[in-house]
Amino acid sequence: MRGRRVARALPAAALLAAAAAALLAPPSAAAPTLEQYRYFRALSLDLLGRLPTRAELADFEAPGFDLDAWIERHLDGPGYVDRLTRIYMDALRLELGPAVYFAPRATTLHRIEVLGPDGKPLHVYYRQNQRRLLPVIDGEFCFSPLESGLRVANGALPTGTRIPISQRLLDERTTLVRPYWLYRDYLSVSPTQRYGAGWKDPDSAYRPIRALLFEPDGKTPTVAIRICKEEAQTADVGHLWASDIPPLPRGAPLPPGRIRPPMPDDPYAKAHRGEPISCRSALAPWMSVDCGCGIGLVRCMPGESWWRDPRAFLLPAHVPLGVEDPIGLVTTTSSGWHKFWWAQEAIHYMKHVFGADRDFREMLTGRYTFINGPLAQFYQSSAPGACCAQHTAFGMRDDEAPLFLPSAVPSVVFPHDVSDWTFIPDRGPRAAGLITMPVFLTKYASRRARAAALYDAFLCKGFSAEHAELPPSDEVDLMVRPGCASCHATLEPLAAYFSRVEETTWTYLPAEKFPIENPFCKLNAQGKARLVCQPFYDPAFSDQERGVLRGAYASEDHTERGPVGAAADLTRRREFASCAVRRVTEALLGRPVGDGDEALLRSLRERFVSRGHRMRALVGAIVRSPAYARGGSARGAGERGGGAR
């Protein structure tokens, strides 16, 4: 059967080759035809990313112009790379909008304007829910309402009338720090290279907002910030701590100076007091009193207000020419800063795959990546700062098995190195191309969403049941439930690859702490699971002997192999190459392919696979095909599909 398919394909390939040879033949002395001009314009748009210049048109019109050599030369250029990158950024929809929020309390600094001893305004930075030894301010801003005149609640507008804070209290509760967002040499004992002054040639794309650079009067440059002392601590490892203050009885008045009841001690912290904890963990601020933001506050993001997601930096509004030459700048929040660079990581990754003509399967399987300063800071601090909370019930107090090993980040990459991108050859054993990057895992926050996105983007298949009936059923297994099985029989095993990647984030749940079957999470006599188990173990598949890890019921093998297994299995499927060929062909032709394109698709797939799944060979064959030339003749630039320009 296979031999007959090849036999049918060969004549088609020969015909296409003959047509392409005629298409690319050097023009005679006669001027090019209108169709040839349109074809050249289409090539310029797809391979250069713009219309041809007058000089390029003059070259094209010259006798003996070698169009085939011109195509080959520009299949190695930035326009071609950008075109393919846009095709897959659009297919995966990897830009993150305002609905996605990421500003962990453990790594976000807020700012309050108070009155100093001289009655003049000054800024004080702090962290929400920070544990403090002094009971009146434990878990609060480091000055009580009686001391500052302000009632400071998490994420709410401070209320009250400011009163001057004494110099004694100011010295006791706060310290001055020269932070990384102001100083290039923040690691020095006495930093001097301030942004806009001693800092030589700061990265043009690194721009803190004006409010972070000046004192409350808006005129005096900030040379050091004042921050609560607990947040200014620099240790990498702290210790679990509990205040032992009993809970406030119901109806009892608040202790003097407090605006909410005393911070409750976490049972885990009480049971394990004195044990070490990473100061990069989300638990550190509210389970220890000796963990801060590190040297130069490098583990935290600055904010200019008390908002939950305060503003911090300027970012490009649009980047058609690249981050270094944007069209317009906008003020962004801490969350927006992270999201922007997550997307840029995916873009740089794709550009490497296409620009270096790597095996396209590396889109899912590659363990390498590229990072800049903000991403280095994220992977070393903010990413670990998103874990852990209910994980402590399973003995996991920090991100033990990250998808991106923080140790893979070079020490020479600083938070303000925005435009310099560093190649990371190996993120770690759990890394798998795009599908373990935060932009993908956040865009597609659930196991099923992640599986469906891969199924659509890389297999060109979707999940829809247009005429399915949904009869009443008590069946919890969607793979066999009437009306659901037609989709979920395929979707659930795919989703199981992500059972160990926590939903809405990138925290990996190691088997040592989260076995697929866990007696700790068994159902009680009433059929209920422990509250701490519910985010991780599915009561619908659990019983009174053990809990079952969410999503794992569909395939224990997929669960244990994780995203790396998903990448390996998807790229081995025949549909993977066929989908890549179809997606790129449709984008360049500017239309869906149909029955009349079967011979073209067969020929293109054979070329793509035989050349090691390299895109350059595929695109070269597409743009040399008569189908592409006809498309270029029939449509204007604004009608070419497969990604907006």
mmCIF file of C-alpha atoms in Angstrom, residues 14-315:
data_model
loop_
_atom_site.group_PDB
_atom_site.id
_atom_site.type_symbol
_atom_site.label_atom_id
_atom_site.label_comp_id
_atom_site.label_asym_id
_atom_site.label_seq_id
_atom_site.Cartn_x
_atom_site.Cartn_y
_atom_site.Cartn_z
ATOM 1 C CA ALA A 14 7.768 15.817 -11.142
ATOM 2 C CA LEU A 15 5.001 18.025 -12.525
ATOM 3 C CA LEU A 16 5.473 20.509 -9.690
ATOM 4 C CA ALA A 17 9.218 20.572 -10.298
ATOM 5 C CA ALA A 18 8.703 21.268 -13.975
ATOM 6 C CA ALA A 19 6.237 24.052 -13.234
ATOM 7 C CA ALA A 20 8.606 25.587 -10.698
ATOM 8 C CA ALA A 21 11.479 25.513 -13.200
ATOM 9 C CA ALA A 22 9.396 27.469 -15.671
ATOM 10 C CA LEU A 23 8.285 29.874 -12.980
ATOM 11 C CA LEU A 24 11.839 30.670 -11.867
ATOM 12 C CA ALA A 25 13.370 30.906 -15.323
ATOM 13 C CA PRO A 26 15.398 34.143 -15.789
ATOM 14 C CA PRO A 27 13.359 36.851 -17.503
ATOM 15 C CA SER A 28 14.140 37.725 -21.068
ATOM 16 C CA ALA A 29 14.892 41.224 -22.258
ATOM 17 C CA ALA A 30 11.180 41.935 -22.187
ATOM 18 C CA ALA A 31 9.767 43.635 -19.080
ATOM 19 C CA PRO A 32 8.241 41.336 -16.439
ATOM 20 C CA THR A 33 4.516 40.742 -16.709
ATOM 21 C CA LEU A 34 2.003 42.069 -14.190
ATOM 22 C CA GLU A 35 1.680 38.543 -12.767
ATOM 23 C CA GLN A 36 5.439 38.379 -12.274
ATOM 24 C CA TYR A 37 5.436 41.729 -10.473
ATOM 25 C CA ARG A 38 2.690 40.482 -8.150
ATOM 26 C CA TYR A 39 4.592 37.279 -7.533
ATOM 27 C CA PHE A 40 7.726 39.239 -6.618
ATOM 28 C CA ARG A 41 5.701 41.476 -4.314
ATOM 29 C CA ALA A 42 4.267 38.420 -2.532
ATOM 30 C CA LEU A 43 7.770 36.997 -2.137
ATOM 31 C CA SER A 44 9.001 40.282 -0.702
ATOM 32 C CA LEU A 45 6.172 40.436 1.803
ATOM 33 C CA ASP A 46 6.714 36.877 2.995
ATOM 34 C CA LEU A 47 10.515 36.732 2.926
ATOM 35 C CA LEU A 48 11.444 40.356 3.661
ATOM 36 C CA GLY A 49 8.417 41.418 5.674
ATOM 37 C CA ARG A 50 7.824 44.476 3.478
ATOM 38 C CA LEU A 51 7.177 45.674 -0.048
ATOM 39 C CA PRO A 52 10.152 45.694 -2.436
ATOM 40 C CA THR A 53 12.138 48.924 -2.734
ATOM 41 C CA ARG A 54 12.709 50.731 -6.004
ATOM 42 C CA ALA A 55 16.259 49.400 -6.124
ATOM 43 C CA GLU A 56 15.039 45.835 -5.612
ATOM 44 C CA LEU A 57 12.451 46.261 -8.350
ATOM 45 C CA ALA A 58 15.168 47.546 -10.665
ATOM 46 C CA ASP A 59 17.224 44.431 -9.961
ATOM 47 C CA PHE A 60 14.170 42.263 -10.610
ATOM 48 C CA GLU A 61 13.532 43.973 -13.942
ATOM 49 C CA ALA A 62 17.133 43.544 -15.124
ATOM 50 C CA PRO A 63 17.763 40.833 -17.761
ATOM 51 C CA GLY A 64 19.137 37.631 -16.281
ATOM 52 C CA PHE A 65 17.814 38.299 -12.752
ATOM 53 C CA ASP A 66 18.166 35.020 -10.824
ATOM 54 C CA LEU A 67 14.941 34.774 -8.874
ATOM 55 C CA ASP A 68 15.773 31.335 -7.510
ATOM 56 C CA ALA A 69 19.029 32.612 -6.009
ATOM 57 C CA TRP A 70 17.160 35.650 -4.610
ATOM 58 C CA ILE A 71 14.698 33.337 -2.856
ATOM 59 C CA GLU A 72 17.469 31.165 -1.473
ATOM 60 C CA ARG A 73 19.333 34.176 -0.137
ATOM 61 C CA HIS A 74 16.306 35.572 1.689
ATOM 62 C CA LEU A 75 15.280 32.240 3.183
ATOM 63 C CA ASP A 76 18.059 33.004 5.644
ATOM 64 C CA GLY A 77 16.910 36.502 6.556
ATOM 65 C CA PRO A 78 15.024 38.134 9.434
ATOM 66 C CA GLY A 79 11.879 38.744 7.383
ATOM 67 C CA TYR A 80 11.440 35.026 6.751
ATOM 68 C CA VAL A 81 12.094 34.254 10.426
ATOM 69 C CA ASP A 82 9.566 36.858 11.572
ATOM 70 C CA ARG A 83 6.961 35.489 9.151
ATOM 71 C CA LEU A 84 7.190 31.947 10.487
ATOM 72 C CA THR A 85 7.324 33.148 14.083
ATOM 73 C CA ARG A 86 4.141 35.129 13.593
ATOM 74 C CA ILE A 87 2.403 32.102 12.082
ATOM 75 C CA TYR A 88 3.010 30.066 15.233
ATOM 76 C CA MET A 89 2.521 32.907 17.702
ATOM 77 C CA ASP A 90 -0.893 33.372 16.091
ATOM 78 C CA ALA A 91 -1.623 29.643 16.061
ATOM 79 C CA LEU A 92 -0.832 29.383 19.780
ATOM 80 C CA ARG A 93 -2.177 32.854 20.661
ATOM 81 C CA LEU A 94 0.676 33.412 23.086
ATOM 82 C CA GLU A 95 0.090 37.086 23.873
ATOM 83 C CA LEU A 96 -1.361 37.497 27.370
ATOM 84 C CA GLY A 97 -4.066 40.066 28.017
ATOM 85 C CA PRO A 98 -5.208 41.852 31.188
ATOM 86 C CA ALA A 99 -7.213 38.820 32.339
ATOM 87 C CA VAL A 100 -3.926 37.114 33.269
ATOM 88 C CA TYR A 101 -2.520 38.405 36.555
ATOM 89 C CA PHE A 102 0.822 37.617 38.183
ATOM 90 C CA ALA A 103 2.031 39.707 41.121
ATOM 91 C CA PRO A 104 2.907 37.320 43.978
ATOM 92 C CA ARG A 105 2.781 38.891 47.414
ATOM 93 C CA ALA A 106 6.124 37.297 48.237
ATOM 94 C CA THR A 107 7.926 39.201 45.477
ATOM 95 C CA THR A 108 5.923 42.424 45.080
ATOM 96 C CA LEU A 109 6.965 45.551 46.961
ATOM 97 C CA HIS A 110 4.387 48.244 47.653
ATOM 98 C CA ARG A 111 4.926 51.829 48.678
ATOM 99 C CA ILE A 112 3.246 54.164 51.158
ATOM 100 C CA GLU A 113 3.812 57.898 51.493
ATOM 101 C CA VAL A 114 4.244 58.878 55.145
ATOM 102 C CA LEU A 115 5.438 62.007 56.945
ATOM 103 C CA GLY A 116 9.012 62.056 58.188
ATOM 104 C CA PRO A 117 10.189 63.605 61.446
ATOM 105 C CA ASP A 118 10.432 67.016 59.748
ATOM 106 C CA GLY A 119 6.851 66.780 58.524
ATOM 107 C CA LYS A 120 7.893 66.286 54.891
ATOM 108 C CA PRO A 121 6.553 63.355 52.813
ATOM 109 C CA LEU A 122 8.749 60.331 52.272
ATOM 110 C CA HIS A 123 8.239 56.901 50.711
ATOM 111 C CA VAL A 124 8.446 53.627 52.621
ATOM 112 C CA TYR A 125 8.433 50.264 50.801
ATOM 113 C CA TYR A 126 6.958 47.134 52.330
ATOM 114 C CA ARG A 127 5.610 43.674 51.513
ATOM 115 C CA GLN A 128 2.079 42.505 52.242
ATOM 116 C CA ASN A 129 1.651 39.845 54.962
ATOM 117 C CA GLN A 130 5.272 40.165 56.071
ATOM 118 C CA ARG A 131 5.785 38.542 59.491
ATOM 119 C CA ARG A 132 7.377 40.840 62.082
ATOM 120 C CA LEU A 133 8.548 40.210 65.633
ATOM 121 C CA LEU A 134 6.574 43.161 67.007
ATOM 122 C CA PRO A 135 2.963 41.952 67.513
ATOM 123 C CA VAL A 136 1.323 45.301 66.781
ATOM 124 C CA ILE A 137 2.698 45.339 63.221
ATOM 125 C CA ASP A 138 3.067 41.589 62.566
ATOM 126 C CA GLY A 139 1.802 40.951 59.027
ATOM 127 C CA GLU A 140 1.176 44.674 58.476
ATOM 128 C CA PHE A 141 2.923 47.817 57.300
ATOM 129 C CA CYS A 142 5.878 48.478 59.596
ATOM 130 C CA PHE A 143 4.204 51.509 61.214
ATOM 131 C CA SER A 144 0.905 51.153 63.043
ATOM 132 C CA PRO A 145 -1.953 53.659 62.576
ATOM 133 C CA LEU A 146 -1.062 55.164 65.958
ATOM 134 C CA GLU A 147 2.481 55.813 64.698
ATOM 135 C CA SER A 148 1.826 56.994 61.146
ATOM 136 C CA GLY A 149 -1.796 58.150 61.246
ATOM 137 C CA LEU A 150 -2.581 55.788 58.367
ATOM 138 C CA ARG A 151 -4.627 52.618 58.251
ATOM 139 C CA VAL A 152 -2.857 50.479 55.647
ATOM 140 C CA ALA A 153 -4.826 47.446 54.440
ATOM 141 C CA ASN A 154 -3.715 45.024 51.739
ATOM 142 C CA GLY A 155 -4.637 46.326 48.298
ATOM 143 C CA ALA A 156 -6.793 49.159 49.662
ATOM 144 C CA LEU A 157 -6.398 52.925 49.713
ATOM 145 C CA PRO A 158 -4.688 53.966 52.960
ATOM 146 C CA THR A 159 -7.038 56.018 55.099
ATOM 147 C CA GLY A 160 -6.540 58.491 57.918
ATOM 148 C CA THR A 161 -4.522 61.649 58.425
ATOM 149 C CA ARG A 162 -0.761 61.334 58.282
ATOM 150 C CA ILE A 163 1.257 62.363 61.316
ATOM 151 C CA PRO A 164 5.056 62.737 61.505
ATOM 152 C CA ILE A 165 6.917 59.548 62.391
ATOM 153 C CA SER A 166 9.651 60.037 64.970
ATOM 154 C CA GLN A 167 13.272 59.629 63.951
ATOM 155 C CA ARG A 168 13.650 56.878 66.546
ATOM 156 C CA LEU A 169 10.845 54.801 65.004
ATOM 157 C CA LEU A 170 12.087 55.494 61.500
ATOM 158 C CA ASP A 171 15.542 54.191 62.413
ATOM 159 C CA GLU A 172 14.158 51.191 64.317
ATOM 160 C CA ARG A 173 11.714 49.994 61.676
ATOM 161 C CA THR A 174 13.276 50.925 58.331
ATOM 162 C CA THR A 175 16.611 51.031 56.553
ATOM 163 C CA LEU A 176 18.016 52.668 53.436
ATOM 164 C CA VAL A 177 18.837 50.458 50.455
ATOM 165 C CA ARG A 178 20.258 51.156 47.014
ATOM 166 C CA PRO A 179 18.128 48.754 44.953
ATOM 167 C CA TYR A 180 18.761 47.061 41.647
ATOM 168 C CA TRP A 181 16.227 49.160 39.727
ATOM 169 C CA LEU A 182 18.245 52.288 40.571
ATOM 170 C CA TYR A 183 21.811 50.946 40.503
ATOM 171 C CA ARG A 184 23.663 48.897 37.947
ATOM 172 C CA ASP A 185 26.225 47.842 40.602
ATOM 173 C CA TYR A 186 23.648 46.976 43.259
ATOM 174 C CA LEU A 187 25.787 44.012 44.365
ATOM 175 C CA SER A 188 28.532 46.356 45.534
ATOM 176 C CA VAL A 189 28.904 47.292 49.192
ATOM 177 C CA SER A 190 28.427 50.942 48.217
ATOM 178 C CA PRO A 191 26.700 51.169 44.808
ATOM 179 C CA THR A 192 27.462 54.318 42.799
ATOM 180 C CA GLN A 193 26.244 53.636 39.240
ATOM 181 C CA ARG A 194 22.801 55.201 39.510
ATOM 182 C CA TYR A 195 20.272 55.065 36.675
ATOM 183 C CA GLY A 196 20.559 58.237 34.600
ATOM 184 C CA ALA A 197 23.774 59.354 36.313
ATOM 185 C CA GLY A 198 26.783 57.108 37.037
ATOM 186 C CA TRP A 199 25.199 54.205 35.185
ATOM 187 C CA LYS A 200 27.026 54.229 31.860
ATOM 188 C CA ASP A 201 24.886 53.544 28.798
ATOM 189 C CA PRO A 202 21.845 51.970 30.479
ATOM 190 C CA ASP A 203 19.865 49.622 28.303
ATOM 191 C CA SER A 204 17.509 51.788 26.268
ATOM 192 C CA ALA A 205 14.700 49.268 26.703
ATOM 193 C CA TYR A 206 15.003 49.256 30.519
ATOM 194 C CA ARG A 207 12.921 52.148 31.801
ATOM 195 C CA PRO A 208 11.625 52.416 35.369
ATOM 196 C CA ILE A 209 8.709 54.807 35.631
ATOM 197 C CA ARG A 210 9.447 58.339 36.820
ATOM 198 C CA ALA A 211 7.735 57.757 40.163
ATOM 199 C CA LEU A 212 10.418 55.184 41.095
ATOM 200 C CA LEU A 213 13.227 57.603 40.293
ATOM 201 C CA PHE A 214 12.183 60.646 42.321
ATOM 202 C CA GLU A 215 11.166 61.579 45.846
ATOM 203 C CA PRO A 216 7.561 62.614 46.653
ATOM 204 C CA ASP A 217 8.242 66.199 45.536
ATOM 205 C CA GLY A 218 8.779 64.869 41.984
ATOM 206 C CA LYS A 219 12.013 66.847 41.661
ATOM 207 C CA THR A 220 14.620 65.334 43.972
ATOM 208 C CA PRO A 221 16.267 62.225 42.490
ATOM 209 C CA THR A 222 15.990 59.159 44.695
ATOM 210 C CA VAL A 223 19.454 57.928 45.655
ATOM 211 C CA ALA A 224 18.290 55.285 48.157
ATOM 212 C CA ILE A 225 14.899 53.924 49.101
ATOM 213 C CA ARG A 226 13.550 53.482 52.623
ATOM 214 C CA ILE A 227 12.173 50.014 53.248
ATOM 215 C CA CYS A 228 10.915 48.078 56.263
ATOM 216 C CA LYS A 229 13.822 46.196 57.837
ATOM 217 C CA GLU A 230 12.347 42.707 57.499
ATOM 218 C CA GLU A 231 11.987 43.127 53.737
ATOM 219 C CA ALA A 232 15.570 44.402 53.438
ATOM 220 C CA GLN A 233 17.148 41.187 54.766
ATOM 221 C CA THR A 234 19.556 39.452 52.409
ATOM 222 C CA ALA A 235 19.786 35.807 53.554
ATOM 223 C CA ASP A 236 19.030 33.058 51.030
ATOM 224 C CA VAL A 237 17.730 30.722 53.720
ATOM 225 C CA GLY A 238 15.496 31.600 56.671
ATOM 226 C CA HIS A 239 13.805 29.621 59.418
ATOM 227 C CA LEU A 240 10.206 28.720 60.104
ATOM 228 C CA TRP A 241 8.751 30.862 62.858
ATOM 229 C CA ALA A 242 5.521 31.213 64.816
ATOM 230 C CA SER A 243 4.481 34.038 67.138
ATOM 231 C CA ASP A 244 2.481 31.799 69.525
ATOM 232 C CA ILE A 245 -0.046 34.618 69.953
ATOM 233 C CA PRO A 246 -3.435 32.954 70.579
ATOM 234 C CA PRO A 247 -6.282 33.675 68.165
ATOM 235 C CA LEU A 248 -8.494 36.591 69.126
ATOM 236 C CA PRO A 249 -11.815 35.425 70.653
ATOM 237 C CA ARG A 250 -14.887 36.156 68.571
ATOM 238 C CA GLY A 251 -16.237 39.608 69.356
ATOM 239 C CA ALA A 252 -13.156 40.702 71.294
ATOM 240 C CA PRO A 253 -11.761 44.181 70.536
ATOM 241 C CA LEU A 254 -8.633 44.461 68.418
ATOM 242 C CA PRO A 255 -5.350 44.981 70.261
ATOM 243 C CA PRO A 256 -4.315 48.665 70.389
ATOM 244 C CA GLY A 257 -2.728 49.782 67.133
ATOM 245 C CA ARG A 258 -3.889 46.855 64.985
ATOM 246 C CA ILE A 259 -6.348 47.200 62.123
ATOM 247 C CA ARG A 260 -7.075 43.460 61.901
ATOM 248 C CA PRO A 261 -6.735 40.480 64.245
ATOM 249 C CA PRO A 262 -3.248 39.114 64.970
ATOM 250 C CA MET A 263 -1.703 37.085 62.176
ATOM 251 C CA PRO A 264 -2.548 33.403 62.661
ATOM 252 C CA ASP A 265 0.313 30.960 62.935
ATOM 253 C CA ASP A 266 0.434 28.357 60.221
ATOM 254 C CA PRO A 267 0.167 24.848 61.716
ATOM 255 C CA TYR A 268 3.031 23.682 59.525
ATOM 256 C CA ALA A 269 5.281 26.498 60.756
ATOM 257 C CA LYS A 270 4.418 25.700 64.371
ATOM 258 C CA ALA A 271 5.125 22.011 63.875
ATOM 259 C CA HIS A 272 8.423 22.641 62.078
ATOM 260 C CA ARG A 273 9.633 25.831 63.745
ATOM 261 C CA GLY A 274 13.322 26.484 63.409
ATOM 262 C CA GLU A 275 13.676 24.379 60.268
ATOM 263 C CA PRO A 276 15.250 26.051 57.224
ATOM 264 C CA ILE A 277 13.161 27.503 54.430
ATOM 265 C CA SER A 278 14.227 29.051 51.125
ATOM 266 C CA CYS A 279 13.769 32.804 51.176
ATOM 267 C CA ARG A 280 12.636 32.519 47.542
ATOM 268 C CA SER A 281 9.553 30.523 48.534
ATOM 269 C CA ALA A 282 6.105 32.092 48.709
ATOM 270 C CA LEU A 283 5.904 30.779 52.274
ATOM 271 C CA ALA A 284 8.914 32.771 53.465
ATOM 272 C CA PRO A 285 7.239 36.158 54.180
ATOM 273 C CA TRP A 286 4.477 34.700 56.334
ATOM 274 C CA MET A 287 6.279 31.731 57.893
ATOM 275 C CA SER A 288 9.581 33.384 58.827
ATOM 276 C CA VAL A 289 10.901 36.674 60.151
ATOM 277 C CA ASP A 290 14.399 36.419 58.699
ATOM 278 C CA CYS A 291 13.661 36.347 54.971
ATOM 279 C CA GLY A 292 13.743 39.480 52.852
ATOM 280 C CA CYS A 293 14.193 40.528 49.236
ATOM 281 C CA GLY A 294 17.909 39.784 48.986
ATOM 282 C CA ILE A 295 20.901 41.949 48.137
ATOM 283 C CA GLY A 296 19.751 45.116 46.418
ATOM 284 C CA LEU A 297 16.172 43.782 46.807
ATOM 285 C CA VAL A 298 16.804 41.695 43.693
ATOM 286 C CA ARG A 299 14.243 39.046 44.644
ATOM 287 C CA CYS A 300 11.364 41.547 44.594
ATOM 288 C CA MET A 301 9.605 43.738 42.043
ATOM 289 C CA PRO A 302 9.206 47.441 42.852
ATOM 290 C CA GLY A 303 5.853 49.195 42.907
ATOM 291 C CA GLU A 304 4.975 52.866 43.267
ATOM 292 C CA SER A 305 1.742 52.404 45.213
ATOM 293 C CA TRP A 306 -0.270 50.284 47.628
ATOM 294 C CA TRP A 307 -2.178 48.646 44.749
ATOM 295 C CA ARG A 308 -2.254 44.885 44.531
ATOM 296 C CA ASP A 309 -0.467 45.123 41.174
ATOM 297 C CA PRO A 310 1.462 48.406 41.308
ATOM 298 C CA ARG A 311 3.016 50.176 38.352
ATOM 299 C CA ALA A 312 6.736 49.790 37.820
ATOM 300 C CA PHE A 313 8.183 50.094 34.293
ATOM 301 C CA LEU A 314 7.612 51.463 30.804
ATOM 302 C CA LEU A 315 6.993 48.980 28.019
#
